[in-house]
Short mmCIF file of C-alpha atoms in Angstrom, two decimals:
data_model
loop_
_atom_site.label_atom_id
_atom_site.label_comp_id
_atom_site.label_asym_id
_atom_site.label_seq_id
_atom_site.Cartn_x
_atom_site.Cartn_y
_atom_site.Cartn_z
CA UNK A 16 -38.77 27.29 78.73
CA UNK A 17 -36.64 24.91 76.63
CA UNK A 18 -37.98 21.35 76.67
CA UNK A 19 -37.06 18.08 75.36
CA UNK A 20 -40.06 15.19 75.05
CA UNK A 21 -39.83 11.83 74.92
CA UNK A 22 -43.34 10.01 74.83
CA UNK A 23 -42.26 6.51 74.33
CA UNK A 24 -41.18 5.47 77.75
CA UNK A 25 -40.79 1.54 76.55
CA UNK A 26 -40.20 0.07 73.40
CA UNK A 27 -39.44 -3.08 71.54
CA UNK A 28 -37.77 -4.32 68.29
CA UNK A 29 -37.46 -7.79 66.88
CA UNK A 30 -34.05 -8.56 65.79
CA UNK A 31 -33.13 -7.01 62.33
CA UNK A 32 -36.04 -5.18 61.84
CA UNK A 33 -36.39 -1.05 61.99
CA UNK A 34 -37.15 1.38 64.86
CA UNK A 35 -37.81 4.68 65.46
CA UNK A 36 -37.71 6.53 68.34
CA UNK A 37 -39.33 10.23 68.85
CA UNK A 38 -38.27 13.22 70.62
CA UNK A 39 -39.81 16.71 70.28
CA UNK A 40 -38.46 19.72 71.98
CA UNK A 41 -39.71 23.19 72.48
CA UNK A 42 -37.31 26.64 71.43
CA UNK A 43 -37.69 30.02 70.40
CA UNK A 44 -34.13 29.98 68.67
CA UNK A 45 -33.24 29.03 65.61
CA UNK A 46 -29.61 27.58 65.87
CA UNK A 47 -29.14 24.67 67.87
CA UNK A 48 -27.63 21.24 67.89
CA UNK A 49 -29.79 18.00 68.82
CA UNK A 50 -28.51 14.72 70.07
CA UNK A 51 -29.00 11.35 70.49
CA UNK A 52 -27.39 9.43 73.05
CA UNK A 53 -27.30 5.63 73.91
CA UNK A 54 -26.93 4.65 77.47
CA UNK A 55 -26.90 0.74 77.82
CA UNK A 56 -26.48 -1.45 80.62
CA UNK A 57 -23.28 -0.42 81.82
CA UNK A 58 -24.35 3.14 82.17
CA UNK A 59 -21.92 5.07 80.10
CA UNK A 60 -23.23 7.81 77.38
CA UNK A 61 -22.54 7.29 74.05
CA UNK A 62 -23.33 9.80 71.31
CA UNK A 63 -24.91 8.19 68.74
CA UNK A 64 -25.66 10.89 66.43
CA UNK A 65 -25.86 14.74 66.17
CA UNK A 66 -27.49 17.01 63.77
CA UNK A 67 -27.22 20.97 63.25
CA UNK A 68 -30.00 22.91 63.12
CA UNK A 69 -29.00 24.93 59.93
CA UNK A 70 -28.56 21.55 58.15
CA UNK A 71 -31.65 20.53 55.96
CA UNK A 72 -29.97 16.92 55.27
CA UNK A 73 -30.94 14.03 57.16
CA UNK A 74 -27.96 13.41 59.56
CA UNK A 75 -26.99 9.56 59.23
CA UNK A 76 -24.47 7.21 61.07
CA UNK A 77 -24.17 3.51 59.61
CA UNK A 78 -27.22 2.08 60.89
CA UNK A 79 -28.68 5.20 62.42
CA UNK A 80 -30.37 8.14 60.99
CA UNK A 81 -32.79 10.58 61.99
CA UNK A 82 -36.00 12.22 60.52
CA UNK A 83 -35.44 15.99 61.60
CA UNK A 84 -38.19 18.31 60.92
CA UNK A 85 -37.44 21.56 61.98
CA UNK A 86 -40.94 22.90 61.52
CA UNK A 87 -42.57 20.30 63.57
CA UNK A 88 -39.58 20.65 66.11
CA UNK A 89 -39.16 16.99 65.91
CA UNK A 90 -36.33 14.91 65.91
CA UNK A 91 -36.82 11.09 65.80
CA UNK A 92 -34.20 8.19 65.50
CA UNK A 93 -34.26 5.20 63.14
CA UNK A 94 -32.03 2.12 63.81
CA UNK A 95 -32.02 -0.08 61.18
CA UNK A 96 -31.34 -3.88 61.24
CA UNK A 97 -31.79 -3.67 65.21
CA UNK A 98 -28.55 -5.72 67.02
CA UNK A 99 -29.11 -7.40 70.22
CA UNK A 100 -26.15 -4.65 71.54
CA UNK A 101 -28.83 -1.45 70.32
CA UNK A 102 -30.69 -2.89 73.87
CA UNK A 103 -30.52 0.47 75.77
CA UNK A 104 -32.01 3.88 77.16
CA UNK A 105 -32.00 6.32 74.40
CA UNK A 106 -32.17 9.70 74.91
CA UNK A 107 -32.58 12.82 73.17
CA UNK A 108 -31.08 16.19 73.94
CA UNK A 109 -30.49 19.58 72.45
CA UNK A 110 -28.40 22.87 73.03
CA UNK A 111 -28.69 26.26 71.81
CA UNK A 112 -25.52 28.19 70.27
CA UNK A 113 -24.40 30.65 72.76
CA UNK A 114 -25.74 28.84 75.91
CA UNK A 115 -23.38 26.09 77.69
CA UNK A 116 -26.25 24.04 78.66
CA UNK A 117 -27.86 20.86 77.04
CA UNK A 118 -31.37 20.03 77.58
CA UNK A 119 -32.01 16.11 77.88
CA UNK A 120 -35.49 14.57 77.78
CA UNK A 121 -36.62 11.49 80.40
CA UNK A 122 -35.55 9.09 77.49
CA UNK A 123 -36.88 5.92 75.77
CA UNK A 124 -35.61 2.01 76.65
CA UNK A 125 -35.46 0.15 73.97
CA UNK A 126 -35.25 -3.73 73.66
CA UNK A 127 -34.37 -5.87 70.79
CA UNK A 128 -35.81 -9.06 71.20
CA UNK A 129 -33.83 -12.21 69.73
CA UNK B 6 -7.85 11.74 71.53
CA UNK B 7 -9.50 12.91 74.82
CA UNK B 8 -10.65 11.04 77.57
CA UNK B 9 -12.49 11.50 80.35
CA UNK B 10 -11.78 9.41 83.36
CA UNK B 11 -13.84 9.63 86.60
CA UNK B 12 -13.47 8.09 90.16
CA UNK B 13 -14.18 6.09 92.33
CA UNK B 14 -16.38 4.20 90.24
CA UNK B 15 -18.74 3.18 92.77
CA UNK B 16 -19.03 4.50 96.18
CA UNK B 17 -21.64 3.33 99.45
CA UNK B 18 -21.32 6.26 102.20
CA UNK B 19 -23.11 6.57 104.87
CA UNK B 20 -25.83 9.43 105.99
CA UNK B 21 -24.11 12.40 106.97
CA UNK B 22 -20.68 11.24 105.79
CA UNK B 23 -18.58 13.89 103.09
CA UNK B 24 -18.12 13.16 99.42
CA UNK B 25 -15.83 13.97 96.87
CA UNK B 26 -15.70 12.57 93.00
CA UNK B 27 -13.57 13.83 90.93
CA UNK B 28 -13.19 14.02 87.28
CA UNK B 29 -10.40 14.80 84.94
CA UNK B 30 -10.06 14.62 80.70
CA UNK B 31 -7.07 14.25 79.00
CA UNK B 32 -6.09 15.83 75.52
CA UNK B 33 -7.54 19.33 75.32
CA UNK B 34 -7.55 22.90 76.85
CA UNK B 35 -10.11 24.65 78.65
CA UNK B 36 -12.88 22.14 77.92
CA UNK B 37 -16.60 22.79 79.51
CA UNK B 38 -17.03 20.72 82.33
CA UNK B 39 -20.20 19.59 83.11
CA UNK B 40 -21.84 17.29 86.42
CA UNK B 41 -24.65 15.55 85.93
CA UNK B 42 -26.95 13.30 88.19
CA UNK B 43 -29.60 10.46 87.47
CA UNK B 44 -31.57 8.84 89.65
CA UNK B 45 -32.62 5.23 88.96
CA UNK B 46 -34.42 4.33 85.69
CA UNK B 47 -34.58 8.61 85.23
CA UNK B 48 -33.07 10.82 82.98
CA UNK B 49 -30.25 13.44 83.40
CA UNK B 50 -30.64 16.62 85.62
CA UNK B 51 -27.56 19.00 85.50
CA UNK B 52 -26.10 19.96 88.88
CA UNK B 53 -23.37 22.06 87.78
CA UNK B 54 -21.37 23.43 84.78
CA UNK B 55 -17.50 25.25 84.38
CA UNK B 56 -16.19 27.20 81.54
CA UNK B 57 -12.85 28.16 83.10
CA UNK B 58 -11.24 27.85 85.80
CA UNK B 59 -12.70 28.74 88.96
CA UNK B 60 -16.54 29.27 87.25
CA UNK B 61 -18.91 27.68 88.28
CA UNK B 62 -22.86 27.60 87.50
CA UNK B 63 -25.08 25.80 89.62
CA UNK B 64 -28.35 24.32 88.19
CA UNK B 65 -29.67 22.92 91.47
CA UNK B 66 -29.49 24.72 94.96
CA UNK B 67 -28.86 21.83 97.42
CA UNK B 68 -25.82 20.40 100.09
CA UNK B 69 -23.49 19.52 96.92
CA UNK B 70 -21.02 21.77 95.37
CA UNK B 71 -18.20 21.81 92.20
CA UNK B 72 -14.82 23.21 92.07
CA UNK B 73 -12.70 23.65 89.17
CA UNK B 74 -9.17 23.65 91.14
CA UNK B 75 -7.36 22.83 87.62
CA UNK B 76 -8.03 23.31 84.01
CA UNK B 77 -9.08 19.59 83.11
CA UNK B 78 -9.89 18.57 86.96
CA UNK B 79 -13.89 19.16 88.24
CA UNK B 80 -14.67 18.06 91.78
CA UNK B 81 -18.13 17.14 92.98
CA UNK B 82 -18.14 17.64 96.62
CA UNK B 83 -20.73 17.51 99.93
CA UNK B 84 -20.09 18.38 103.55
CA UNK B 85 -23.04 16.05 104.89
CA UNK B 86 -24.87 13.42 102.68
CA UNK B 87 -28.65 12.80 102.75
CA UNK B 88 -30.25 9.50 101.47
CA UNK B 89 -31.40 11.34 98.87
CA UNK B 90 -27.95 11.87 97.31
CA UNK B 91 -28.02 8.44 95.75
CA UNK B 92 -27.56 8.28 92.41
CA UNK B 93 -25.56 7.62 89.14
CA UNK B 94 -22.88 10.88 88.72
CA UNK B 95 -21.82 11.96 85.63
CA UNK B 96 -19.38 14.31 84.80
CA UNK B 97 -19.01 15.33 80.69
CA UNK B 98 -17.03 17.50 78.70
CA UNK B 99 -17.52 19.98 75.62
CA UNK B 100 -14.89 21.95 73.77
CA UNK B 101 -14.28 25.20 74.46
CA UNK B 102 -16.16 27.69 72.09
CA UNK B 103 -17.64 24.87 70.46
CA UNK B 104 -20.22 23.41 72.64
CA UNK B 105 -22.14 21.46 70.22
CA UNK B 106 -21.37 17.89 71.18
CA UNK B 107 -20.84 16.40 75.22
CA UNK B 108 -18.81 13.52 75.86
CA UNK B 109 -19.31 11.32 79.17
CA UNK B 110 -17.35 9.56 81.36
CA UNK B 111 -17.81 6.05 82.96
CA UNK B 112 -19.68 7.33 85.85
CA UNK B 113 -19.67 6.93 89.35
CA UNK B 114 -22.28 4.79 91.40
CA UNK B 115 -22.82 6.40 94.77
CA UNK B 116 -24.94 4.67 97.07
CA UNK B 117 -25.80 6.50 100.87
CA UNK B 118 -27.14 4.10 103.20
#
């Protein structure tokens, strides 16, 4: 079965300082897309990054950028300079090509503290 | 651009009453359509999914149900609501043939007292 983990229920950040989050997931295929997604108080889902599975580089968006390592089946999230507006559930998720569904994992609240 | 619009935005029914939330995007054909619930503080479990018209997929055997009546339109219906319907609804969209990245809308907060 295709999983997505998330083992850091909780977490906290001071103000302008780094984070990373970590997600693992569990396939047998090789091309697939992985996600992160930002959910903050108000509820709505915001992409905050993707990355390809065929791509070796480092996917990166302004302050965010993840460490994939497609051995390892790991695919963490780094925010950078941490901005009282990254406060939010984060969560990870990936989809295989050829299937229509995306696998999510229980996801990670984050805090940054002032 | 697309958009994604979904109502009512919140909703308090009581036990036993019907539902239906509906969900419509603007700016693109044939997109996968996708329902999603999440319970308080939890993550995302996928009720339902659409890739045309009429197709459904259901993730979750239980008293809800989708229809696609339209291309862009997905309806998230019940004929009796338990207490245990409560929850945060999403629906999201993915283009057609390329499924590689979902997009949300607002949500809708349903409540059953």
């Amino acid at each position: 079965a295709q999983t997505v983990t998330q083992s850091q229920p909780e977490m906290s950040v001071q103000e302008a300082e780094t984070v990373t989050l970590s997600c693992t997931y569990d396939t047998s295929e090789n091309n697939y897309y992985l996600f992160w997604y930002k959910q903050p108080p108000s509820r709505q889902m915001i992409l905050v990054i993707r990355q390809e599975a065929y791509k070796q580089q480092n996917a990166t968006e302004n302050r965010f950028s993840v460490n994939f390592q497609k051995a390892a089946k790991s695919f963490s999230l780094k925010i950078s300079d941490s901005q009282l507006g990254d406060t939010a559930m984060y969560f990870c998720a990936f989809r295989t090509s050829g299937t229509y569904k995306y696998i999510f994992g229980t996801g990670t609240r984050l805090k940054v503290l002032a | 651009s697309q958009t994604i619009h979904q109502w009512p935005a919140t909703l308090v029914q009581p036990v036993g009453s019907p539902l239906s939330l509906e969900c419509t995007v603007e700016g693109t054909s044939n997109p996968n359509l996708y329902w999603y619930r999440q319970a308080a503080g939890r993550g995302l479990q996928l009720l339902f999914y659409s890739v045309g018209i009429g197709q459904i997929s259901s993730e979750v055997p239980q008293n809800l149900s989708a229809s696609r009546p339209q291309d862009r339109q997905f309806i998230l219906s019940s004929k009796k609501l338990l207490l245990s319907d409560s929850g945060f609804y999403l629906c999201a969209w993915s283009l057609s043939g390329r499924t590689d990245t979902q997009y949300f809308g607002p949500g809708t907060r349903l409540t059953v007292l």
